Short mmCIF file of N, CA and C in Angstrom, two decimals:
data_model
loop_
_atom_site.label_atom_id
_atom_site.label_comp_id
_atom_site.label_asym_id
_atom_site.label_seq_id
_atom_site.Cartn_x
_atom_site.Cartn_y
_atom_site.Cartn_z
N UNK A 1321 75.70 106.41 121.64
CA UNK A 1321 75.45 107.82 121.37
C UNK A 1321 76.58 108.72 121.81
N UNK A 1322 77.91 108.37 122.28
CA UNK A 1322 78.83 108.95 122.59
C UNK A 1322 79.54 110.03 122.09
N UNK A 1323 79.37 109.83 120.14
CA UNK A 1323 79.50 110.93 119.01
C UNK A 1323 78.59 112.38 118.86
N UNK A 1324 77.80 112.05 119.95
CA UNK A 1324 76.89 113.36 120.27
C UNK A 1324 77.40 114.16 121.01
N UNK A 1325 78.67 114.01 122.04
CA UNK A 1325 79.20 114.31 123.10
C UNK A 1325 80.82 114.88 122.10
N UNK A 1326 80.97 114.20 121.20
CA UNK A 1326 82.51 114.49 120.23
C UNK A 1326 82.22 115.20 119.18
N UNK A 1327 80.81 115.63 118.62
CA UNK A 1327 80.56 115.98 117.25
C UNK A 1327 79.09 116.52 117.48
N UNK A 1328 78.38 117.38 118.18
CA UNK A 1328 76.86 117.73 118.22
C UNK A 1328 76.36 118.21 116.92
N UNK A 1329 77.31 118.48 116.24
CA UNK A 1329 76.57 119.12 114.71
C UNK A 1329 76.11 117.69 113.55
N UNK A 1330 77.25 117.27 114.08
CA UNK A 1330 76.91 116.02 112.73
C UNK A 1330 75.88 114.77 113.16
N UNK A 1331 75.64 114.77 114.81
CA UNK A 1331 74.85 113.90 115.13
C UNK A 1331 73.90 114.45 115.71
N UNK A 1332 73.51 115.69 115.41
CA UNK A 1332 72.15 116.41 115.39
C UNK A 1332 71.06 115.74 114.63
N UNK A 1333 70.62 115.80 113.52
CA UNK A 1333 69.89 115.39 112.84
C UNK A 1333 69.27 113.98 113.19
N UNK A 1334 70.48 113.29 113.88
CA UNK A 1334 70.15 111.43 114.04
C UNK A 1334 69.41 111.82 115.59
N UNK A 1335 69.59 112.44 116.51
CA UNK A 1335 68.90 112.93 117.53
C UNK A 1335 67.38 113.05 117.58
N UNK A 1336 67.81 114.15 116.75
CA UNK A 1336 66.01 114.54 116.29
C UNK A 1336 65.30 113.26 115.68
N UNK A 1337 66.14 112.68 114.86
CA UNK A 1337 65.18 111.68 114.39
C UNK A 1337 64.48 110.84 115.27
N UNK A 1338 65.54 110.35 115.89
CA UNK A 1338 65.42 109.15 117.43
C UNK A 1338 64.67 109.81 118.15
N UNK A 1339 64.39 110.88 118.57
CA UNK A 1339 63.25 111.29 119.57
C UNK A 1339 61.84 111.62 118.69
N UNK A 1340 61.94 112.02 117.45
CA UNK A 1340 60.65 111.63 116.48
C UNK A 1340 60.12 110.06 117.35
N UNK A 1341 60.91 109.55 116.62
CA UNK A 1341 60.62 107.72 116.37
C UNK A 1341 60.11 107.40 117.92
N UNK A 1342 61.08 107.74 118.57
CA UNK A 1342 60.70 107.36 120.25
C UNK A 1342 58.95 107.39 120.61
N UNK A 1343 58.93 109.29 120.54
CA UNK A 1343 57.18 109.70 120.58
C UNK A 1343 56.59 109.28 119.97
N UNK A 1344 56.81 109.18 119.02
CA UNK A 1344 55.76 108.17 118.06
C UNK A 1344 55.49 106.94 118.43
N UNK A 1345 56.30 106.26 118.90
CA UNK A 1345 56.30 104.89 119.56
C UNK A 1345 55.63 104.68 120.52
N UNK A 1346 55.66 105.81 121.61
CA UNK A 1346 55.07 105.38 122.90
C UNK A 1346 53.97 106.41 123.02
N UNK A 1347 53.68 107.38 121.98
CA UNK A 1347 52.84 108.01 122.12
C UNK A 1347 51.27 107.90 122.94
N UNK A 1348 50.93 106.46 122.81
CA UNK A 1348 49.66 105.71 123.64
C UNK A 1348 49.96 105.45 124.98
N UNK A 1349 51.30 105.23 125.47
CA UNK A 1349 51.16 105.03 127.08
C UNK A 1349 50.18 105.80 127.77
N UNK A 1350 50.14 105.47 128.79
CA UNK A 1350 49.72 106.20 130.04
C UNK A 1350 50.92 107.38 130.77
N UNK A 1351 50.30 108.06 131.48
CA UNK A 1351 50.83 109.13 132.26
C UNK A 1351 52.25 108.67 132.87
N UNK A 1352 52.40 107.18 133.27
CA UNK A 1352 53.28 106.56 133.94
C UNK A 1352 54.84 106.92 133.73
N UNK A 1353 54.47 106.82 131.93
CA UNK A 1353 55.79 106.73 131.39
C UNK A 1353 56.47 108.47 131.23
N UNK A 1354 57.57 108.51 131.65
CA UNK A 1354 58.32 110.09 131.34
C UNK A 1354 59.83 109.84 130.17
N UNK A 1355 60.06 110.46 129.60
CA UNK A 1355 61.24 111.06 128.90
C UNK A 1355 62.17 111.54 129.16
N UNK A 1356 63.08 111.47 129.54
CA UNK A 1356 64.41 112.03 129.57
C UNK A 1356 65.24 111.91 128.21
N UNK A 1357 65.14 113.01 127.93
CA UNK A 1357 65.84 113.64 126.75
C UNK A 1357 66.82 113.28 126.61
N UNK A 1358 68.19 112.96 127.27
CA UNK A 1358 69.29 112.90 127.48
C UNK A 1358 69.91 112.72 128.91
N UNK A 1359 71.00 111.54 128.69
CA UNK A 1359 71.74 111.27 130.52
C UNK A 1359 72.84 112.35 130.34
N UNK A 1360 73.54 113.04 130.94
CA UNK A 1360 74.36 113.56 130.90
C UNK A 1360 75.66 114.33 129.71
N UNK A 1361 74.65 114.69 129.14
CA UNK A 1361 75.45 115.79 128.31
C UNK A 1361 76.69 116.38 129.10
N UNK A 1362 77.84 116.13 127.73
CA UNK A 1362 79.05 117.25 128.14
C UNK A 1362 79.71 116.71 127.06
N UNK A 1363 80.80 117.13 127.76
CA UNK A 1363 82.39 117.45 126.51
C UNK A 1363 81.37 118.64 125.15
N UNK A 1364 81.39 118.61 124.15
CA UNK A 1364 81.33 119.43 123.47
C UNK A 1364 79.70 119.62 122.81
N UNK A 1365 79.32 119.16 123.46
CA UNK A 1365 77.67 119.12 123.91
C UNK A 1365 77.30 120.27 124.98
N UNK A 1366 78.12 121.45 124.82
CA UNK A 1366 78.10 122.67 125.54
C UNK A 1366 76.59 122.81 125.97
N UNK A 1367 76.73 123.74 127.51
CA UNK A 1367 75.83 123.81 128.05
C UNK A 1367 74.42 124.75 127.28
N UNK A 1368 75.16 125.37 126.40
CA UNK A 1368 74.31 126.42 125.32
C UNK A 1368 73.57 125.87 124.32
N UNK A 1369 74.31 124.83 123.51
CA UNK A 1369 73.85 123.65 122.98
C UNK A 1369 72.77 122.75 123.35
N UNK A 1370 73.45 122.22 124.31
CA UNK A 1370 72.45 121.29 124.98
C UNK A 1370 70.74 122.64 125.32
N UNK A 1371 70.83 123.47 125.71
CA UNK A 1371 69.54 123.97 125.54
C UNK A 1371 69.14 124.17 124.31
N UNK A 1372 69.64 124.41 123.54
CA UNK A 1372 68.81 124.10 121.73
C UNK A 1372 68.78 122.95 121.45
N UNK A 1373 69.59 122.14 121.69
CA UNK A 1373 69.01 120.59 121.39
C UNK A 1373 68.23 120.00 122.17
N UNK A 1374 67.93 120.55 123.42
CA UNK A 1374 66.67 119.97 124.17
C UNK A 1374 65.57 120.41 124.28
N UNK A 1375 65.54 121.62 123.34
CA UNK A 1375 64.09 122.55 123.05
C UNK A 1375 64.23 121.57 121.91
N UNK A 1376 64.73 121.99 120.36
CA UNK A 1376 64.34 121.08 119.27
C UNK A 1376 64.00 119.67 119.56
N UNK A 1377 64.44 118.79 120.37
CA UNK A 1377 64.19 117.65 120.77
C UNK A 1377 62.21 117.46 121.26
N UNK A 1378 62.33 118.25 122.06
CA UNK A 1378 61.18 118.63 123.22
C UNK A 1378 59.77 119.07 121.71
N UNK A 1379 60.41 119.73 121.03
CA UNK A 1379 59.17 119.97 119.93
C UNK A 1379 58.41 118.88 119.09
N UNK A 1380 60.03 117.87 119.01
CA UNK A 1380 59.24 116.73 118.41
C UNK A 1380 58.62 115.93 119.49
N UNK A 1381 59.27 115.62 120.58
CA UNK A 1381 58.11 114.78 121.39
C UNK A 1381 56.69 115.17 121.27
N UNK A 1382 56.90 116.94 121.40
CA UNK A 1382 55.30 117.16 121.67
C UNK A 1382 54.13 117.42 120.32
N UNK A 1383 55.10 116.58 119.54
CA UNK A 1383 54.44 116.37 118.21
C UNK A 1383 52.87 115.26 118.29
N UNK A 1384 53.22 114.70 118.89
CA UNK A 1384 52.53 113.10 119.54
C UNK A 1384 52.61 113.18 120.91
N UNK A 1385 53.12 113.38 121.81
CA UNK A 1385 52.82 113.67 123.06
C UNK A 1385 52.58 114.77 123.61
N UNK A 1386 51.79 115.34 123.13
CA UNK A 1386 51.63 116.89 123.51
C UNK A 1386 51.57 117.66 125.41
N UNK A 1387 51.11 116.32 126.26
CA UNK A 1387 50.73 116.57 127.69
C UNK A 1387 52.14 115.79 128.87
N UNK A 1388 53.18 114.76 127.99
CA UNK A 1388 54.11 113.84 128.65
C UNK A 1388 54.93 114.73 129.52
N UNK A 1389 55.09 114.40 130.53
CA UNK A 1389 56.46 114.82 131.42
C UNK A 1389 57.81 114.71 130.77
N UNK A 1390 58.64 115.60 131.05
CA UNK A 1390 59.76 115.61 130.45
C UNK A 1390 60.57 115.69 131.52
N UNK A 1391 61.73 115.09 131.23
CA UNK A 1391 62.76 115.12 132.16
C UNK A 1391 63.88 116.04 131.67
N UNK A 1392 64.31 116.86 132.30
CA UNK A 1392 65.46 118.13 131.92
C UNK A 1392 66.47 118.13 132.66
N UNK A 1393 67.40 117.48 132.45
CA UNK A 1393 69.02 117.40 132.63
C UNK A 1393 69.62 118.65 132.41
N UNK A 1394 70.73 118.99 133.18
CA UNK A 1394 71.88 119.84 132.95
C UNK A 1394 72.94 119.06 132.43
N UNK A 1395 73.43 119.97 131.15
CA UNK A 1395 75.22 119.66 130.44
C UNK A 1395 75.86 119.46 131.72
N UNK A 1396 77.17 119.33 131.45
CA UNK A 1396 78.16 119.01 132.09
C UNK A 1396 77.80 118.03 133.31
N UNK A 1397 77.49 116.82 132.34
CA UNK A 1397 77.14 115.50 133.36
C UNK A 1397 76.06 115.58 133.97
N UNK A 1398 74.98 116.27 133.82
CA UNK A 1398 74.10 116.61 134.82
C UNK A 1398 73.70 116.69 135.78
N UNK A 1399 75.05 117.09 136.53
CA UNK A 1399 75.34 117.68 137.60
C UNK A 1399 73.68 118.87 138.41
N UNK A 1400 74.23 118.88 139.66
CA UNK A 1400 73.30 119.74 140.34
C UNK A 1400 73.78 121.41 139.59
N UNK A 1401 75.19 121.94 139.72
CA UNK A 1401 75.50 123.25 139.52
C UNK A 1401 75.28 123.72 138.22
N UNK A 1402 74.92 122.40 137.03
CA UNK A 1402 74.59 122.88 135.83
C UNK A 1402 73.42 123.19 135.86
N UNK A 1403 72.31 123.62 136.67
CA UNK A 1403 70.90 124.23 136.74
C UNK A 1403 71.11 125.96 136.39
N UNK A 1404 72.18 126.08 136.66
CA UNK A 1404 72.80 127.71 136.58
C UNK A 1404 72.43 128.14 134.71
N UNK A 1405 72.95 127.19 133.95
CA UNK A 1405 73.27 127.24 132.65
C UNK A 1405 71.77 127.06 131.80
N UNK A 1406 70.95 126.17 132.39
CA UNK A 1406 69.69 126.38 132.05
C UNK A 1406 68.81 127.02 131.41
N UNK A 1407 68.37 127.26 130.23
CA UNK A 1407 67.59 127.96 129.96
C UNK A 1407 66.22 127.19 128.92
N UNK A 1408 65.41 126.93 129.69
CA UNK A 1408 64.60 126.10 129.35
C UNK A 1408 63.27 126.50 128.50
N UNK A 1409 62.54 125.95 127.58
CA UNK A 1409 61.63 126.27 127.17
C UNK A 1409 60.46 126.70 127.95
N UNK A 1410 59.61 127.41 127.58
CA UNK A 1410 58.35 127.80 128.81
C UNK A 1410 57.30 126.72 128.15
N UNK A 1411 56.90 124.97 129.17
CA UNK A 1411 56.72 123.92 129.14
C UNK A 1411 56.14 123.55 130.54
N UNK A 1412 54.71 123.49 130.98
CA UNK A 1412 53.97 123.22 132.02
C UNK A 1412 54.63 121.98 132.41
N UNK A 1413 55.33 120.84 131.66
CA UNK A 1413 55.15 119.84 131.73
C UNK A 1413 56.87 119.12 131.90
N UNK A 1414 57.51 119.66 132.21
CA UNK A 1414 58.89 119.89 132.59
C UNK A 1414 58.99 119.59 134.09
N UNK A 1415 60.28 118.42 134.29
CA UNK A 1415 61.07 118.24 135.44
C UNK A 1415 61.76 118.48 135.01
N UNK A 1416 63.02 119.26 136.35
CA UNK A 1416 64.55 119.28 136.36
C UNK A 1416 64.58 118.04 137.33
N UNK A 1417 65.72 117.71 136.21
CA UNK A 1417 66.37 116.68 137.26
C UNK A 1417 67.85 116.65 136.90
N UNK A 1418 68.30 116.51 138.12
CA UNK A 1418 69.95 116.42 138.93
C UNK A 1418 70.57 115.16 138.58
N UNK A 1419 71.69 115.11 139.14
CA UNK A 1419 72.50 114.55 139.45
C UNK A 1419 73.39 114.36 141.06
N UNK A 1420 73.82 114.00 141.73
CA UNK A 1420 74.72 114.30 142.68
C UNK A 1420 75.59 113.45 143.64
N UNK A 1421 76.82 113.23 143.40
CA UNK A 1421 77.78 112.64 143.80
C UNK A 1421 78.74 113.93 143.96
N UNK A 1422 78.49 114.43 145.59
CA UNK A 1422 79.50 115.25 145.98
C UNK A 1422 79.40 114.85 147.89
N UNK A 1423 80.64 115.46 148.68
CA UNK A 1423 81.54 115.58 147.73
C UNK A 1423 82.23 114.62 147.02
N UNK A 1424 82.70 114.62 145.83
CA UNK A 1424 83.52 114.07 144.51
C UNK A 1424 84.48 113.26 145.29
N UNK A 1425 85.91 113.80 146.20
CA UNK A 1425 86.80 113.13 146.78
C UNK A 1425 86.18 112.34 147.80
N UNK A 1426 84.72 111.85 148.02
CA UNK A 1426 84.03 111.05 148.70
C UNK A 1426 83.70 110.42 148.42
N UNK A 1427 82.39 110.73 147.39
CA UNK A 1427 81.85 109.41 146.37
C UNK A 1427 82.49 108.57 145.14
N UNK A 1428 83.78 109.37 144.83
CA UNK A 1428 84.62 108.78 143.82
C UNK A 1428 85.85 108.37 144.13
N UNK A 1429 86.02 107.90 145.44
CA UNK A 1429 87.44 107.36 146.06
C UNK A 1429 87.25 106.33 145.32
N UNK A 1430 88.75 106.15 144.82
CA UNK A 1430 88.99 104.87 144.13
C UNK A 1430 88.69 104.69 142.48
N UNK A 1431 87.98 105.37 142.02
CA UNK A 1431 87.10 105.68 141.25
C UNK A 1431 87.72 105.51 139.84
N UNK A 1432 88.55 104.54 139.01
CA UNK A 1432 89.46 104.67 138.58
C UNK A 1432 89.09 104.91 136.85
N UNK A 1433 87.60 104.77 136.54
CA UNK A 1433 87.09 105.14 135.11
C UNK A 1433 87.04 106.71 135.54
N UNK A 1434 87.13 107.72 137.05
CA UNK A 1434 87.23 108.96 136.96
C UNK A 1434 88.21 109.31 137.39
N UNK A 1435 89.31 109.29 137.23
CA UNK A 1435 91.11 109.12 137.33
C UNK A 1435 91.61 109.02 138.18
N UNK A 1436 90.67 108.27 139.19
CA UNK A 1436 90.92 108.37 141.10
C UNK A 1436 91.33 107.25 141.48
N UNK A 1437 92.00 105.92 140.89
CA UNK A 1437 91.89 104.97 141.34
C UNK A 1437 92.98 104.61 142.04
N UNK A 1438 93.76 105.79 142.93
CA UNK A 1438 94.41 105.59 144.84
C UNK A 1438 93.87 106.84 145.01
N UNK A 1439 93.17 107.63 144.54
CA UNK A 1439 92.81 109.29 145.15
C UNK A 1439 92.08 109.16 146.04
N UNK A 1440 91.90 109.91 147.52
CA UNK A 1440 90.80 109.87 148.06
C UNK A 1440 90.39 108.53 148.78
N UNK A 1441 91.59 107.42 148.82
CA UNK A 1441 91.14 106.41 149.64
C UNK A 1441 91.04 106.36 150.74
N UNK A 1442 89.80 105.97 151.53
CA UNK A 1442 89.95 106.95 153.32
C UNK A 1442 89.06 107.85 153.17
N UNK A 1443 88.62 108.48 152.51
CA UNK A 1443 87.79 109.30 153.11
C UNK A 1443 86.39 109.59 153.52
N UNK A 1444 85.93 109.65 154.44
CA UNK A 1444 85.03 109.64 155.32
C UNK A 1444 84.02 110.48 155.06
N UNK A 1445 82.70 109.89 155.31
CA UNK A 1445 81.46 110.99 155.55
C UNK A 1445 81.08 111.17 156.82
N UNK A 1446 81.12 111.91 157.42
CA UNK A 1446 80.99 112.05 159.11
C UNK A 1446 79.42 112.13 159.65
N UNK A 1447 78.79 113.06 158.69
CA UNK A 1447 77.57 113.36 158.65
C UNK A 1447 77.33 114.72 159.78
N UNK A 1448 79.14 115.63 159.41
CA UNK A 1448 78.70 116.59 160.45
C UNK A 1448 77.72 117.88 159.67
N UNK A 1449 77.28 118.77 160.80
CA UNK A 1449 76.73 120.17 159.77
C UNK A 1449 77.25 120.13 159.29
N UNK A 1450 78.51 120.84 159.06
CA UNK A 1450 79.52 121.45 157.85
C UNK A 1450 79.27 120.41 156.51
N UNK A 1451 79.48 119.18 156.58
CA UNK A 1451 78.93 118.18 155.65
C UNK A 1451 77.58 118.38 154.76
N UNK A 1452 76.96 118.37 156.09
CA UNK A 1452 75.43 118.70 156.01
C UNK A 1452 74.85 119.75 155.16
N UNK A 1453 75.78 121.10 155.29
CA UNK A 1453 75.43 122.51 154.98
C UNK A 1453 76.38 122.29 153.71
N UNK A 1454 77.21 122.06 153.67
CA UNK A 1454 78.12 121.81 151.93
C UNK A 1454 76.60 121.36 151.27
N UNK A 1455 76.25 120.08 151.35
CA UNK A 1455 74.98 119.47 150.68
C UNK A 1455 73.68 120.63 150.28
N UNK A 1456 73.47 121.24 151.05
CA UNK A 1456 72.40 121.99 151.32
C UNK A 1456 72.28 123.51 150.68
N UNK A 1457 73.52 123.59 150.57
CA UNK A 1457 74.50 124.95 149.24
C UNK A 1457 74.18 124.48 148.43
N UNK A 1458 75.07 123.30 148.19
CA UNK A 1458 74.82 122.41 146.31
C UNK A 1458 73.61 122.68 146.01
N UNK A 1459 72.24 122.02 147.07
CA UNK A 1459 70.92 122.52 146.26
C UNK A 1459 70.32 123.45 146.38
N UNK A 1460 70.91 124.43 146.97
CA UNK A 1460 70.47 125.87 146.99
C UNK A 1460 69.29 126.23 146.07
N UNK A 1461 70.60 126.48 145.42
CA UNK A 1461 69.81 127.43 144.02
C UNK A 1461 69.46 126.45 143.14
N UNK A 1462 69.38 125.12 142.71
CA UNK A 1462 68.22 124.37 142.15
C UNK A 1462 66.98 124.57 142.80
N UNK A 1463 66.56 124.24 144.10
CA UNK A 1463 65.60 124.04 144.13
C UNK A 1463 64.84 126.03 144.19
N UNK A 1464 65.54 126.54 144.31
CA UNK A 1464 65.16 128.33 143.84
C UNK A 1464 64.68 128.43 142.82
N UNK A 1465 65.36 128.03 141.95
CA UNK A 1465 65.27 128.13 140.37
C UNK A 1465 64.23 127.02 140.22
N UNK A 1466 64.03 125.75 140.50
CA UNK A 1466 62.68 125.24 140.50
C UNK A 1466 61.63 125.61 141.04
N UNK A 1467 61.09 126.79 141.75
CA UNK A 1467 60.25 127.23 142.31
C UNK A 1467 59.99 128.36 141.17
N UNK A 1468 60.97 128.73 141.24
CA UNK A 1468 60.90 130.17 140.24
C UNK A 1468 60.25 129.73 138.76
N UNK A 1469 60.38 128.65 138.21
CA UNK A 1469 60.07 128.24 137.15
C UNK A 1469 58.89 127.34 137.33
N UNK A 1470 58.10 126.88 138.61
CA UNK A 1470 57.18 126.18 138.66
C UNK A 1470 57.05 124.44 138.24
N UNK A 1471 58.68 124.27 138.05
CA UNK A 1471 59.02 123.04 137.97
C UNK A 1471 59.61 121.96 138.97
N UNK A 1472 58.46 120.55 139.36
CA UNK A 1472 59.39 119.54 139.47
C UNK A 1472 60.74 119.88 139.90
N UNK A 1473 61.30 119.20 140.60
CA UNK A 1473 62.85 118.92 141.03
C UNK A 1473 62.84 117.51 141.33
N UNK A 1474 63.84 116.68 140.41
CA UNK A 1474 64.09 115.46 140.77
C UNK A 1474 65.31 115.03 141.12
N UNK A 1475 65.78 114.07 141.78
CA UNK A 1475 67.24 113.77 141.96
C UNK A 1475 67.00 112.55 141.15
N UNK A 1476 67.65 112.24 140.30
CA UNK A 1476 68.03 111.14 139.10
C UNK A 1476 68.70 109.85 139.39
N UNK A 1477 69.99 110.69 140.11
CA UNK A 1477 71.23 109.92 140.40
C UNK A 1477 71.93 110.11 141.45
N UNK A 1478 72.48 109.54 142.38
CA UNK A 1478 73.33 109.88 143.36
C UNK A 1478 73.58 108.57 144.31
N UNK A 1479 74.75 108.81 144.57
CA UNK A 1479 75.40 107.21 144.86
C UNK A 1479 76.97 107.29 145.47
N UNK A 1480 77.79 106.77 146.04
CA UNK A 1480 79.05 106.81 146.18
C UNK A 1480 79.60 105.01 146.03
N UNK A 1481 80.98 105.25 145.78
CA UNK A 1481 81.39 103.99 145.23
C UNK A 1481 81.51 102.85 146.13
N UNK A 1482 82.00 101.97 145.62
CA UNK A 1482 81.87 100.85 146.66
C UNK A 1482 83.23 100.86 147.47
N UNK A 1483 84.26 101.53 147.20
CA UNK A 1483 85.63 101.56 148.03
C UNK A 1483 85.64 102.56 149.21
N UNK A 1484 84.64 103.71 149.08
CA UNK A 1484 83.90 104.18 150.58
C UNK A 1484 83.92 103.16 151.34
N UNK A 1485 83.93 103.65 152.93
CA UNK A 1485 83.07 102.46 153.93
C UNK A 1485 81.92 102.45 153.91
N UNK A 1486 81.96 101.72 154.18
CA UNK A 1486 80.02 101.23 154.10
C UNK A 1486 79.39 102.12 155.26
N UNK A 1487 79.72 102.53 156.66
CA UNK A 1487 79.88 103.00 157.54
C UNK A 1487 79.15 104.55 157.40
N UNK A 1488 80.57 105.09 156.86
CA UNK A 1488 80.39 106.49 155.91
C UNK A 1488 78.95 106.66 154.85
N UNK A 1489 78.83 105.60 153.90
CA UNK A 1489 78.37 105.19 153.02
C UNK A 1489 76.61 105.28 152.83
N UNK A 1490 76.41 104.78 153.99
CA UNK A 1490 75.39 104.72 154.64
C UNK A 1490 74.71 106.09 155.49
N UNK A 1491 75.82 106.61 155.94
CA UNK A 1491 75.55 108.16 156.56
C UNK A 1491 74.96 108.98 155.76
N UNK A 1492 76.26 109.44 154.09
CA UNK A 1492 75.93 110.17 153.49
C UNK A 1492 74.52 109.68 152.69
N UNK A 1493 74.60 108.36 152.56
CA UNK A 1493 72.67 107.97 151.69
C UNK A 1493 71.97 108.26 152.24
N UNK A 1494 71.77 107.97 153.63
CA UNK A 1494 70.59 108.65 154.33
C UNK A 1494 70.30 110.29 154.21
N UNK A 1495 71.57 110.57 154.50
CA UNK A 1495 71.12 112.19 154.27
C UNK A 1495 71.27 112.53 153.23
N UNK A 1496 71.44 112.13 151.95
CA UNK A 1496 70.89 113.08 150.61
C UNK A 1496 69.43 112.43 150.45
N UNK A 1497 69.03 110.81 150.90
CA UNK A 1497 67.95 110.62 150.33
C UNK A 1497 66.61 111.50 151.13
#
């Protein structure tokens, strides 16, 4: 699905279809099962975009699933700071959910599919405040804006690479989980 990310107009239509077909498919589960619309929208899958294609999307699910949880990603990788860009349908039945690998020159040392591969080797999670309170900014205003909207907040994703120390590694997991 990568041509959704290089071309949103021309692989619109195949979208919609695939999330038709999807709801229709699983329309009989149980409560168990949730939807996520999309992993990480970006490149030209603009953040403006991506909210019309995840309302039109969201209409056909609730064609056949009229009560399912939805999972709601932010563009630009679905990152925590893309909650800003947001503008979501008014949907009882809506999670936001995140992303978060920060900081970046931490969890992506080495990182060489994200152009880091000598960047950032060495560097440490200490697990001081300042660390602590960087983290705690990032989710600021998500979890604001999930209150404000009466939605769920999920963390999706979050992880640092394996060329971290394990040491470090272990610090920063504990404290985002």
């Amino acid at each position: 699905h990568e041509e959704i990310f290089t071309n949103p107009t021309a692989t619109k239509p195949r979208f919609l279809s695939q999330w038709q077909q999807i709801a229709t498919y699983f329309k009989d589960y149980d409560e168990h099962l949730l939807f996520e619309v999309m992993n990480e929208p970006h490149d030209q899958l603009t953040p403006a975009l991506w909210n019309t294609y995840f309302a039109e999307a969201l209409m056909e699910i609730r064609k056949t699933n009229p009560t399912r949880k939805v999972l709601l990603g932010t563009a630009s990788y679905g990152g925590v700071a893309g909650v800003r860009d947001l503008n979501p349908p008014n949907d009882p039945n809506l999670i936001l959910s995140v992303h978060y690998y920060d900081p970046f020159n931490f969890t992506h040392q080495g990182a060489d599919w994200a152009g880091n591969k000598d960047k950032y080797l060495g560097t440490k999670w200490e697990d001081l405040v300042w660390e602590r309170n960087q983290v705690m900014s990032d989710f600021s205003y998500a979890i604001q804006w999930a209150k404000q909207k009466n939605m769920p907040l999920h963390v999706g994703e979050f992880g640092s690479y394996e060329l971290a120390d394990m040491d470090s590694r272990a610090r920063w997991t504990t404290f985002i989980a």
